Short mmCIF file of C-alpha atoms in Angstrom, two decimals:
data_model
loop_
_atom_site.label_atom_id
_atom_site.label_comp_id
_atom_site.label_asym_id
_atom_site.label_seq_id
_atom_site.Cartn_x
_atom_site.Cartn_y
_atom_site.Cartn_z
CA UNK A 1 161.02 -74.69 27.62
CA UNK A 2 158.92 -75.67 24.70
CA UNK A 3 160.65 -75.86 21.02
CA UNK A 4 160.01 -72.97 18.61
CA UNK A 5 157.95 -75.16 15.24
CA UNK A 6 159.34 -73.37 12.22
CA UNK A 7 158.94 -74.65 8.57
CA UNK A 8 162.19 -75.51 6.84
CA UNK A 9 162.37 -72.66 4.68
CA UNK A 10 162.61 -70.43 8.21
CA UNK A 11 165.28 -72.86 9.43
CA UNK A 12 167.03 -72.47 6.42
CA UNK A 13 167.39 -68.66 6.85
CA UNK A 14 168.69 -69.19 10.76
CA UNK A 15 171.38 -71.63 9.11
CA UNK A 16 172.70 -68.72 6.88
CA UNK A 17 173.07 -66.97 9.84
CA UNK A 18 175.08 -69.40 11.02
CA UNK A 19 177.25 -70.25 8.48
CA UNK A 20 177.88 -66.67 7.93
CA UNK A 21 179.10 -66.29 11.21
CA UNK A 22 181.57 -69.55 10.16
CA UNK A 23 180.11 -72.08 12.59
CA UNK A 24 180.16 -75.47 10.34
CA UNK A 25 177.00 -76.96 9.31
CA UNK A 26 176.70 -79.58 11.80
CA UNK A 27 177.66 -78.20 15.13
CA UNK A 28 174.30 -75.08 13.35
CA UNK A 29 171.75 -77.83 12.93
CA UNK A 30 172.84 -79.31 16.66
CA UNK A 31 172.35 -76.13 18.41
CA UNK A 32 168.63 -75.19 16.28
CA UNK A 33 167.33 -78.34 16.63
CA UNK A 34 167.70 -77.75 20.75
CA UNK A 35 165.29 -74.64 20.18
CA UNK A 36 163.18 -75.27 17.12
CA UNK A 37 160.98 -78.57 16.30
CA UNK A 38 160.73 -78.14 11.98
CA UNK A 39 157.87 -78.77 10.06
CA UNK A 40 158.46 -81.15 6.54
CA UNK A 41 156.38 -80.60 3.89
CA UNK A 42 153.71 -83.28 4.78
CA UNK A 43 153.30 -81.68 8.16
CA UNK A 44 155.43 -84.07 9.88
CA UNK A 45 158.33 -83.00 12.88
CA UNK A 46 161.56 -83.53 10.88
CA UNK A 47 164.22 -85.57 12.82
CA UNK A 48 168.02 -83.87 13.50
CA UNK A 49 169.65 -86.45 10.52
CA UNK A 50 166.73 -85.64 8.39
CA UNK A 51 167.01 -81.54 8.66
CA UNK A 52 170.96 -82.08 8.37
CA UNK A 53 170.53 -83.71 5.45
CA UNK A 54 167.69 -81.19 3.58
CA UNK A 55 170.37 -78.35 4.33
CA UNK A 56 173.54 -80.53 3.40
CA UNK A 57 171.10 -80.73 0.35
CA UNK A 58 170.23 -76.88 -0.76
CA UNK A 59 173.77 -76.16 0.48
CA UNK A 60 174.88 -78.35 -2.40
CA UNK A 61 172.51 -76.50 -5.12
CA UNK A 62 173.10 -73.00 -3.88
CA UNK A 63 177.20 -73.47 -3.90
CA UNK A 64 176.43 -75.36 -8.00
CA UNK A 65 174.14 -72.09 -8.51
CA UNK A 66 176.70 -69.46 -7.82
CA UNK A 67 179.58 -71.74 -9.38
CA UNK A 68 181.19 -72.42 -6.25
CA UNK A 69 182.93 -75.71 -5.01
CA UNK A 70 180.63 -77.10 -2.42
CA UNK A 71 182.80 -78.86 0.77
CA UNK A 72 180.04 -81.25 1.09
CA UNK A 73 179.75 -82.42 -2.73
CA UNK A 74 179.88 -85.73 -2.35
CA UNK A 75 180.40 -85.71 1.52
CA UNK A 76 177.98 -86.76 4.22
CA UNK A 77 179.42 -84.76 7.13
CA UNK A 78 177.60 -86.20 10.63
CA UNK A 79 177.87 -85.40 13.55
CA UNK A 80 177.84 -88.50 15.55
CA UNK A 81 174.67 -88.89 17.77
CA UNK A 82 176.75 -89.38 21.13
CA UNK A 83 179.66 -86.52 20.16
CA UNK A 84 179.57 -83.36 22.16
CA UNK A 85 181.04 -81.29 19.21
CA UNK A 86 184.21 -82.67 19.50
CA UNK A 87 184.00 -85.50 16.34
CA UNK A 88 183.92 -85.45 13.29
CA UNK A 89 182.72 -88.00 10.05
CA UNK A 90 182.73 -88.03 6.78
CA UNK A 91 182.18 -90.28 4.01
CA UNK A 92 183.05 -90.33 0.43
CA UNK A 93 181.77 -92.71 -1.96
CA UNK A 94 181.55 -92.76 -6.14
CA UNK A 95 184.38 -92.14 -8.78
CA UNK A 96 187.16 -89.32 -7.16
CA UNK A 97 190.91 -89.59 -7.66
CA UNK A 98 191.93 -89.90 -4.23
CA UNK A 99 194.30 -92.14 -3.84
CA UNK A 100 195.41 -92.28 -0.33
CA UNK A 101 194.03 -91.17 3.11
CA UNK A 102 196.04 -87.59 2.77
CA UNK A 103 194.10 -86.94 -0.64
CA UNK A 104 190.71 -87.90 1.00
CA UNK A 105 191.84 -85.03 4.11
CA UNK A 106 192.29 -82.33 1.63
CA UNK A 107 188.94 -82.77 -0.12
CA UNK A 108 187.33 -83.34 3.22
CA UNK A 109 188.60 -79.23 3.92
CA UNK A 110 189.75 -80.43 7.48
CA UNK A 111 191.99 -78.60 9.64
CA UNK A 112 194.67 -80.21 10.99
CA UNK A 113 195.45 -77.65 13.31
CA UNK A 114 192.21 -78.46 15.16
CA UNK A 115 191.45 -82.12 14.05
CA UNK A 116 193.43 -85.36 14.16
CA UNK A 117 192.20 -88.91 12.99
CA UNK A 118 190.49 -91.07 15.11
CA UNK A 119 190.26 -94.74 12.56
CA UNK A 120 189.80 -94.49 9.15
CA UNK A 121 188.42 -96.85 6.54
CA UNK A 122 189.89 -97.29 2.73
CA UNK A 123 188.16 -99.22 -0.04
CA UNK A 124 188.14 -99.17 -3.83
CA UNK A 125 187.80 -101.58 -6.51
CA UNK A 126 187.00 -101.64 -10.44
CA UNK A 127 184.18 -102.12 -12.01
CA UNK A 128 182.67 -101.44 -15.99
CA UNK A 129 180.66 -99.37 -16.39
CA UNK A 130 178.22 -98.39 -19.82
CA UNK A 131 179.46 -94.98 -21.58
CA UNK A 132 178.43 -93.69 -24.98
CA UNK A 133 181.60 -95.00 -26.54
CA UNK A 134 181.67 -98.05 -25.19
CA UNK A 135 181.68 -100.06 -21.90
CA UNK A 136 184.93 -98.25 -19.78
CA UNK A 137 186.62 -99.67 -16.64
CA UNK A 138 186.08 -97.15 -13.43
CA UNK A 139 187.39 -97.14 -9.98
CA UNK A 140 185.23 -96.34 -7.43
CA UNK A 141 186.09 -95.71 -3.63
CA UNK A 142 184.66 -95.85 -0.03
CA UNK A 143 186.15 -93.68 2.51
CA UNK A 144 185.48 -93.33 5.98
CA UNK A 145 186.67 -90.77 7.90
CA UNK A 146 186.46 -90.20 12.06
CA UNK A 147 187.97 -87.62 13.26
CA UNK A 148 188.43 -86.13 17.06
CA UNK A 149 189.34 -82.68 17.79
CA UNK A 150 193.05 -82.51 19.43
CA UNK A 151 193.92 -82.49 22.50
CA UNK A 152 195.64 -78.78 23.72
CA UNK A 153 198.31 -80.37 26.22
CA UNK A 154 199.80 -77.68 29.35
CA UNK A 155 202.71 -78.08 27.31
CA UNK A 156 202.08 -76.65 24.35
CA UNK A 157 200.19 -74.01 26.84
CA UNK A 158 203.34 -73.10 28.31
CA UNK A 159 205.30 -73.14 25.47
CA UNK A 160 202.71 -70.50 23.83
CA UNK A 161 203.17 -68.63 26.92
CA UNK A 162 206.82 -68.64 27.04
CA UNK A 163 207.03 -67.76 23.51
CA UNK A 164 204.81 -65.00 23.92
CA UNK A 165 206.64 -63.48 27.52
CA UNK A 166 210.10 -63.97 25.57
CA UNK A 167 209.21 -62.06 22.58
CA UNK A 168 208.98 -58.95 24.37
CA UNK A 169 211.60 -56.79 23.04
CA UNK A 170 210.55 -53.39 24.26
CA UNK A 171 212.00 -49.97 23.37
CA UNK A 172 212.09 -47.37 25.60
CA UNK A 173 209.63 -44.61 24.89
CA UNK A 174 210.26 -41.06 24.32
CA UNK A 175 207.97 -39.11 26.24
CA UNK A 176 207.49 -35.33 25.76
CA UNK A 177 207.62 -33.70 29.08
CA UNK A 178 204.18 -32.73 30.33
CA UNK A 179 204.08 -30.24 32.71
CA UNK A 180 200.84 -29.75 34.40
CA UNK A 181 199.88 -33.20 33.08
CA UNK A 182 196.90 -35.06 33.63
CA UNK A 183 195.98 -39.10 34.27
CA UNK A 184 194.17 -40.36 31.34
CA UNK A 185 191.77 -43.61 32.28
CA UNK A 186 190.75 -45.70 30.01
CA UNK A 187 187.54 -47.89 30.55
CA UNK A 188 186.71 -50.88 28.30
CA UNK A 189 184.62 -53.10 29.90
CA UNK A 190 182.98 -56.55 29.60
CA UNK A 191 183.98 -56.95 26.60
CA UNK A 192 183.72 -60.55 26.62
CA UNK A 193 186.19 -61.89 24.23
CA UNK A 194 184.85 -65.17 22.94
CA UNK A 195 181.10 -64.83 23.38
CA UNK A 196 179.00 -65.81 20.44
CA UNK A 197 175.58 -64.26 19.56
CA UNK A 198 173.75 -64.70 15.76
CA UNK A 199 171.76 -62.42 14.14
CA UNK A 200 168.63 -64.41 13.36
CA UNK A 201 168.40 -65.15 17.25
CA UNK A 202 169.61 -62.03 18.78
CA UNK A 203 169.26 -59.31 16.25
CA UNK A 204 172.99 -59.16 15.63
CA UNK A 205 175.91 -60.71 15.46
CA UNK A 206 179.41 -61.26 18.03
CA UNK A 207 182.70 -63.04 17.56
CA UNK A 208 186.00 -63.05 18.41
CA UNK A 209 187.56 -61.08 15.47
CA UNK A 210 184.22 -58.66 15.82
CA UNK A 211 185.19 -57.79 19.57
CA UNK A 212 188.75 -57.03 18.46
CA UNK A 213 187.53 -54.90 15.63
CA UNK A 214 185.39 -53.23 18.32
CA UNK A 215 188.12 -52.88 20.73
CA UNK A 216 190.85 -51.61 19.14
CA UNK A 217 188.65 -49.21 16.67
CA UNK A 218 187.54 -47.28 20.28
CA UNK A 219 190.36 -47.60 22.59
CA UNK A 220 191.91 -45.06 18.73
CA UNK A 221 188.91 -43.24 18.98
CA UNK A 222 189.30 -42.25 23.06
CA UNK A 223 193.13 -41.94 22.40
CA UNK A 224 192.16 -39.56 19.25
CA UNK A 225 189.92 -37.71 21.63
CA UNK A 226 191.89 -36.50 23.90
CA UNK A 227 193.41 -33.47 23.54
CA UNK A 228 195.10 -32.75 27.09
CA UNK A 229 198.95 -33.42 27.97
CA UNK A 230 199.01 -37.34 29.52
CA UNK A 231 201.59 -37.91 32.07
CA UNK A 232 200.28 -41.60 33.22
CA UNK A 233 197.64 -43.67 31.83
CA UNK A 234 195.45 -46.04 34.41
CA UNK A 235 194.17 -49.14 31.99
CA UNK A 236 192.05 -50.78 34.09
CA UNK A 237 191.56 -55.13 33.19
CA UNK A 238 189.48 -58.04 33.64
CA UNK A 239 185.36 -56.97 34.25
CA UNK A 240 184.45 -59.93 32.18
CA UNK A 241 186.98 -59.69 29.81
CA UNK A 242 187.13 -63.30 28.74
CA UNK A 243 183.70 -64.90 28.03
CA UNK A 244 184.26 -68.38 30.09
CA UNK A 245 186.50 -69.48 33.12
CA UNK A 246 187.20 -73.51 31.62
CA UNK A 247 187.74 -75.73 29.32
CA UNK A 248 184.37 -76.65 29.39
CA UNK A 249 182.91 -73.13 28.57
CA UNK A 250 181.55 -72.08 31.50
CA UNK A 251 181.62 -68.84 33.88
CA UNK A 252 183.75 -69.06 37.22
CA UNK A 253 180.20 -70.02 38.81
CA UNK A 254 179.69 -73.05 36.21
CA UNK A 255 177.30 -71.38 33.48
CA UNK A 256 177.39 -72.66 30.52
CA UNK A 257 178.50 -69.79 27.55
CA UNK A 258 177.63 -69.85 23.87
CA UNK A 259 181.16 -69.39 22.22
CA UNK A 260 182.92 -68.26 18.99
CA UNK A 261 185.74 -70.78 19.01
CA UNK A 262 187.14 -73.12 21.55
CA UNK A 263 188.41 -72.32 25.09
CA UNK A 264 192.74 -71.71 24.38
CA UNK A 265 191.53 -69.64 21.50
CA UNK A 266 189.98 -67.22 23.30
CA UNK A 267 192.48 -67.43 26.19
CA UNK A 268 195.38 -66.35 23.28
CA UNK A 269 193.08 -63.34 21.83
CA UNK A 270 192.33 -62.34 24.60
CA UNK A 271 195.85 -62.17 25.95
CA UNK A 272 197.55 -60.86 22.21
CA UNK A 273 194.94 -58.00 22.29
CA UNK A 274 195.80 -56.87 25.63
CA UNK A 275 199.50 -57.09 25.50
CA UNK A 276 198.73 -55.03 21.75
CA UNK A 277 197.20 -52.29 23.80
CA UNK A 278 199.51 -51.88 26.87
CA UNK A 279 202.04 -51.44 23.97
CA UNK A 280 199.84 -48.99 21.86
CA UNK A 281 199.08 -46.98 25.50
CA UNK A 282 203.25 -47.49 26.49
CA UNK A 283 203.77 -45.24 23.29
CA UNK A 284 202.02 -42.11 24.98
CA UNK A 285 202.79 -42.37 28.80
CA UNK A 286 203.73 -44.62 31.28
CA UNK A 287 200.89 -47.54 32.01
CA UNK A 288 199.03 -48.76 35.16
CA UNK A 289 197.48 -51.45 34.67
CA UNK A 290 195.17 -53.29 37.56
CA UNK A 291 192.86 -56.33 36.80
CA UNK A 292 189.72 -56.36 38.49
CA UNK A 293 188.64 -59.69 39.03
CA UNK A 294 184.61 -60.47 37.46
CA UNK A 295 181.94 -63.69 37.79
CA UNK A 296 183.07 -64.62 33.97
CA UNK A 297 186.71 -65.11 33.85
CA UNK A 298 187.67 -65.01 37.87
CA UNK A 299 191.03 -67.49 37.47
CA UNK A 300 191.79 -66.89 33.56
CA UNK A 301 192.26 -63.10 34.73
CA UNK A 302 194.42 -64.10 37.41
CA UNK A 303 196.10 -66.08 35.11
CA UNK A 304 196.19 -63.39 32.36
CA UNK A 305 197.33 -60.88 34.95
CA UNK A 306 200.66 -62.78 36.07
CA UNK A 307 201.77 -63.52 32.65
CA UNK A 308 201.19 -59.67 31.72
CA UNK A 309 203.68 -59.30 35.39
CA UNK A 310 206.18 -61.75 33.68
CA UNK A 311 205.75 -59.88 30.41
CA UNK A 312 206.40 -56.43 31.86
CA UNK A 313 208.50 -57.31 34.92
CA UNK A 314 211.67 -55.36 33.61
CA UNK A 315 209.99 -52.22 31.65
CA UNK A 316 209.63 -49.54 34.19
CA UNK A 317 206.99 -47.72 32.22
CA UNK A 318 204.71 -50.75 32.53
CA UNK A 319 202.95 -51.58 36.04
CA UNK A 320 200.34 -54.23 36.47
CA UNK A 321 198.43 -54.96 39.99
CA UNK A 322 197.28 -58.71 39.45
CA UNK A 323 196.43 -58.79 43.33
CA UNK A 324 193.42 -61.14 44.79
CA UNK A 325 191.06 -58.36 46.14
CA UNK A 326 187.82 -57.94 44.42
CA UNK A 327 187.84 -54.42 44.47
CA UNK A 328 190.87 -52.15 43.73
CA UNK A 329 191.82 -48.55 44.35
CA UNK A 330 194.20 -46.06 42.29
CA UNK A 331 195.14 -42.38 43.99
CA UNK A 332 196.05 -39.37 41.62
CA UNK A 333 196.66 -36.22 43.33
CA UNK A 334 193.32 -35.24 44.75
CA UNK A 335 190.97 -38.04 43.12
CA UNK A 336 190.58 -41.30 44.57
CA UNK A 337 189.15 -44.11 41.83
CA UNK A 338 187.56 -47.61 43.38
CA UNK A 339 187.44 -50.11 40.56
CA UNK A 340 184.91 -53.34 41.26
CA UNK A 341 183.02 -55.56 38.89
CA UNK A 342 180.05 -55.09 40.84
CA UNK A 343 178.54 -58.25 40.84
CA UNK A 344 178.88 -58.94 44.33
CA UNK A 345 178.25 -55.47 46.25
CA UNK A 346 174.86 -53.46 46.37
CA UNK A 347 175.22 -50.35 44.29
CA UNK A 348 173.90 -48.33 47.40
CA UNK A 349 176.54 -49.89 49.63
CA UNK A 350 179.51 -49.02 48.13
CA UNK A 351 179.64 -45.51 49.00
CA UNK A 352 179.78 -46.43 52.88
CA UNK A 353 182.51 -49.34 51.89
CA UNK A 354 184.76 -47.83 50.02
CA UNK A 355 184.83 -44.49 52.85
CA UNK A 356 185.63 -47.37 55.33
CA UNK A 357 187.96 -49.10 53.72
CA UNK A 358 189.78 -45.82 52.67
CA UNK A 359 189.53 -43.76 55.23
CA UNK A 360 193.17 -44.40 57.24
CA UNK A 361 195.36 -43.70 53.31
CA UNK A 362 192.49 -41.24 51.50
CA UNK A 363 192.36 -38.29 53.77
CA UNK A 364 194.04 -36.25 51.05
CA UNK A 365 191.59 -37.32 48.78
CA UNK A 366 188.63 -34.73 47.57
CA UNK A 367 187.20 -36.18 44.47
CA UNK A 368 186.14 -39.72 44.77
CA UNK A 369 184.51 -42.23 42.45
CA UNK A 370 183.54 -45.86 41.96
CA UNK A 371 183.36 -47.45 38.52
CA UNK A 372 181.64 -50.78 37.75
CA UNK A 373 180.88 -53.02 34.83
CA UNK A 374 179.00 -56.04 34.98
CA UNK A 375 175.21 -54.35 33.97
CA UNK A 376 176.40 -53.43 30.11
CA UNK A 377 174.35 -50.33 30.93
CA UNK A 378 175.58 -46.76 31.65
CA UNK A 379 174.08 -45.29 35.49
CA UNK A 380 175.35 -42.98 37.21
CA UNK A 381 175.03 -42.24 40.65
CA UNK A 382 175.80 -39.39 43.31
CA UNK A 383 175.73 -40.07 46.87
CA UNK A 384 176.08 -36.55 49.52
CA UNK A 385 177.07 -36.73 53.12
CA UNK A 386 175.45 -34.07 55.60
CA UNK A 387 178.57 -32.15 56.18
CA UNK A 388 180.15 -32.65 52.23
CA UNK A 389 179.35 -30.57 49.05
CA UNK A 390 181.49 -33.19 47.05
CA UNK A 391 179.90 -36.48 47.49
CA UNK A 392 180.81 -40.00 45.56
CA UNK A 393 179.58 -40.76 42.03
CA UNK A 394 179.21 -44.26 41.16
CA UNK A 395 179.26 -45.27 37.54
CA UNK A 396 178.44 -48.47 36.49
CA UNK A 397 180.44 -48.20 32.34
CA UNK A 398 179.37 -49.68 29.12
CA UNK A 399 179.98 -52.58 27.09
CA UNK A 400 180.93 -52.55 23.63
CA UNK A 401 179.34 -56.36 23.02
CA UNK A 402 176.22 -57.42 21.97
CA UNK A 403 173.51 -59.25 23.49
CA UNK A 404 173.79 -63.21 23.45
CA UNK A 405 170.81 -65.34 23.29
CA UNK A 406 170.09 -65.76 26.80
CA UNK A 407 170.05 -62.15 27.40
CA UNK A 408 167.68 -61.94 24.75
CA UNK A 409 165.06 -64.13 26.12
CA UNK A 410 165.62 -62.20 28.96
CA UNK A 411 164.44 -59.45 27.42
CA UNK A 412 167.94 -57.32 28.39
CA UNK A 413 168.38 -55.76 25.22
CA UNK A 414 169.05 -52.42 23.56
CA UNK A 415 171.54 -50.81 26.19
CA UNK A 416 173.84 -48.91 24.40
CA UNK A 417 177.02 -50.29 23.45
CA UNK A 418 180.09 -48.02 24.08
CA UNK A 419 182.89 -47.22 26.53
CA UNK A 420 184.32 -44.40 28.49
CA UNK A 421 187.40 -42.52 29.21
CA UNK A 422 188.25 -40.38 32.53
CA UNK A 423 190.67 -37.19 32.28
CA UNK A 424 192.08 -36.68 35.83
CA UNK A 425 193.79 -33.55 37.21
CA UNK A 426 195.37 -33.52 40.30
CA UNK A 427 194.08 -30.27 41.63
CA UNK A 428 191.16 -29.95 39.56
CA UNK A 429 189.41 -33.47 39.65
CA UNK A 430 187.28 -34.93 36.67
CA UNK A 431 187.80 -32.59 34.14
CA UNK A 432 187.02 -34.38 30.93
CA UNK A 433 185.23 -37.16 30.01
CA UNK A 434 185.31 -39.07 26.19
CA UNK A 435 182.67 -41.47 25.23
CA UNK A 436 182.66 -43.89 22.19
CA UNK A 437 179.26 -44.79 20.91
CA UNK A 438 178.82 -48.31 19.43
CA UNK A 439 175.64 -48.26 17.65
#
């Protein structure tokens, strides 16, 4: 696909964009130079070094204009030309007072969390120099900095893990006896926890902290919203809830993702914000919870689903199904519920598969639907046997994330961002549903 040509002043704007969203100056002008070829001011195509070093430039005289400490001073911050976004290099030259390599880290702004240091070069020597009082001995210094991010070993995995699993010190609930109760469902799907999309590209931004923000501001609103007596709530997991499947930030089918922060960071979000919400749900009724496996995150939901086993495997209000099949299936009374991603199956054959694959345990069963994710997009669909007047509805549920930039080019935009709950009686069938409108 042929580059976008912009002028540098446009390129400037998409960097803001960027750097608002906290993505560091280099790793921006790596990922616009794939899609944009930049005009100079002679008319010439600027190189990557050369647009890195026009922004490193106005981000300098923008941070002295609003009196703000620029990172990149008196830094040259490269990306190396062979890195894949995993190094780092700075250089510091001129009169500082940095005395040691630990002084030159803290002006540098590194984290050391992420980062460690490849090699490093030291030198400084004295020289005079001409001053209005007189000529005045000065130090100056050459640093050279290389730095690679860490390595996150399966031991300090597991140790996160364990640390999170032995945590758990849960209380048991106090439930207020509901007779005549109901089963309250709550669907929040694809969210995609770790997906990154920018507003100069897509029309609007998405992030890590955003999709938590999003997530736990509507699974209060559905909570808020219902207004019937909940006996057991079904909490349905998975349907693309992690954005990539590897290390290497890809889907379980080897797509490449554009991401908000690096792989175990998403993997620990996304398994503190479900744990949070089990725990918010635990406080109202007792919690099923079944994972439905998705093309995204297919093994990280496995994964995710036998730690939340381990987590809850002594609280008896908690329940999770982390089984293998693709699509799952939940009784309450008279209402039968088929959960699937729907990636795999033809929207028009599920009626006929889930009938067949029911039809020795559901016979009891009058009210029967099948709910979806995958398409971001709310469609519903009733299917009627001959000899029925209650057929199957088929929903395929909302997302509450935006659109990245390959669904963009795509043109599949402007679906309405939301999600959905389900109240269930066990005579009755459907009798409420709550929606949550995002925008």
């Amino acid at each position: 696909m042929a580059k976008k040509r912009i002028n540098i002043d446009d390129l400037w704007r998409i960097y803001l964009d960027y750097k608002q969203c906290g993505v560091k100056r280099n790793v921006a002008v790596a990922e616009m130079y794939k899609d944009y070829e930049v005009v100079g001011n002679k008319g010439s195509i600027m190189s990557h070094d050369a647009i890195e070093q026009r922004l490193g430039k106005r981000d300098r005289a923008e941070s002295k204009k609003q009196n703000v400490p620029s990172q990149t001073e008196t830094i040259d911050n490269k990306l190396k030309s062979d890195s894949k976004e995993d190094e780092l290099f700075f250089e510091i030259t001129g009169q500082h007072p940095i005395k040691n390599i630990d002084d030159a880290i803290k002006h540098c702004k590194v984290d050391m969390d992420k980062w460690e240091i490849e090699r490093h070069i030291f030198n400084s020597w004295e020289t005079s120099m001409n001053t209005p009082t007189g000529i005045k001995q000065v130090t100056n210094i050459q640093v050279k900095l290389w730095f690679r991010l860490k390595k996150y070993s399966l031991e300090e995995f597991r140790n996160d893990l364990l640390k999170a699993v032995n945590s758990a010190k849960l209380q048991t609930p106090s439930y207020k006896k509901a007779s005549n109760g109901v089963l309250l469902e709550i669907d929040i799907f694809d969210s995609h926890i770790g997906k990154l999309a920018v507003e100069s590209e897509t029309g609007e931004n998405y992030n890590m902290k955003i999709a938590e923000e999003r997530h736990f501001t509507a699974l209060e609103k559905l909570l808020n919203n219902c207004t019937d007596k909940v006996e057991k709530i079904l909490y349905p997991i998975g349907n693309d809830w992690l954005h990539i499947d590897d290390m290497k930030n890809m889907t379980t089918g080897g797509t490449a993702q554009d991401v908000s922060a690096r792989w175990h960071e998403i993997w620990i979000a996304g398994r503190r914000i479900l744990i949070d919400s089990i725990l918010r749900l635990r406080e109202i009724a007792p919690v099923e919870v079944i994972r439905v496996p998705a093309n995204h995150d297919f093994e990280n939901m496995f994964y995710m689903g036998d730690l939340l086993q381990c987590y809850f495997d002594k609280d008896k209000f908690v329940n999770v199904d982390n089984g293998p099949k693709t699509r799952k299936y939940y009784t309450y009374g008279k209402n039968g519920i088929c959960f699937t991603h729907g990636n795999e199956e033809k929207a028009s054959d599920l009626p006929l598969i889930v009938m067949r694959e029911t039809q020795k345990d559901w016979g009891h069963v009058e009210f029967i639907e099948i709910h979806t994710g995958h398409f971001h997009g709310l469609k519903n669909t009733k299917y009627l046997s001959a000899n029925e007047q209650t057929g199957i509805t088929t929903r395929a549920l909302r997302s509450l994330s935006s659109t990245d930039a390959w669904h963009y080019k795509k043109g599949y935009v402007k679906n309405l961002k939301g999600c959905e709950a389900f109240v269930w009686d066990k005579e009755y069938g459907l009798v409420n549903n709550l929606f949550v409108n995002w925008g």
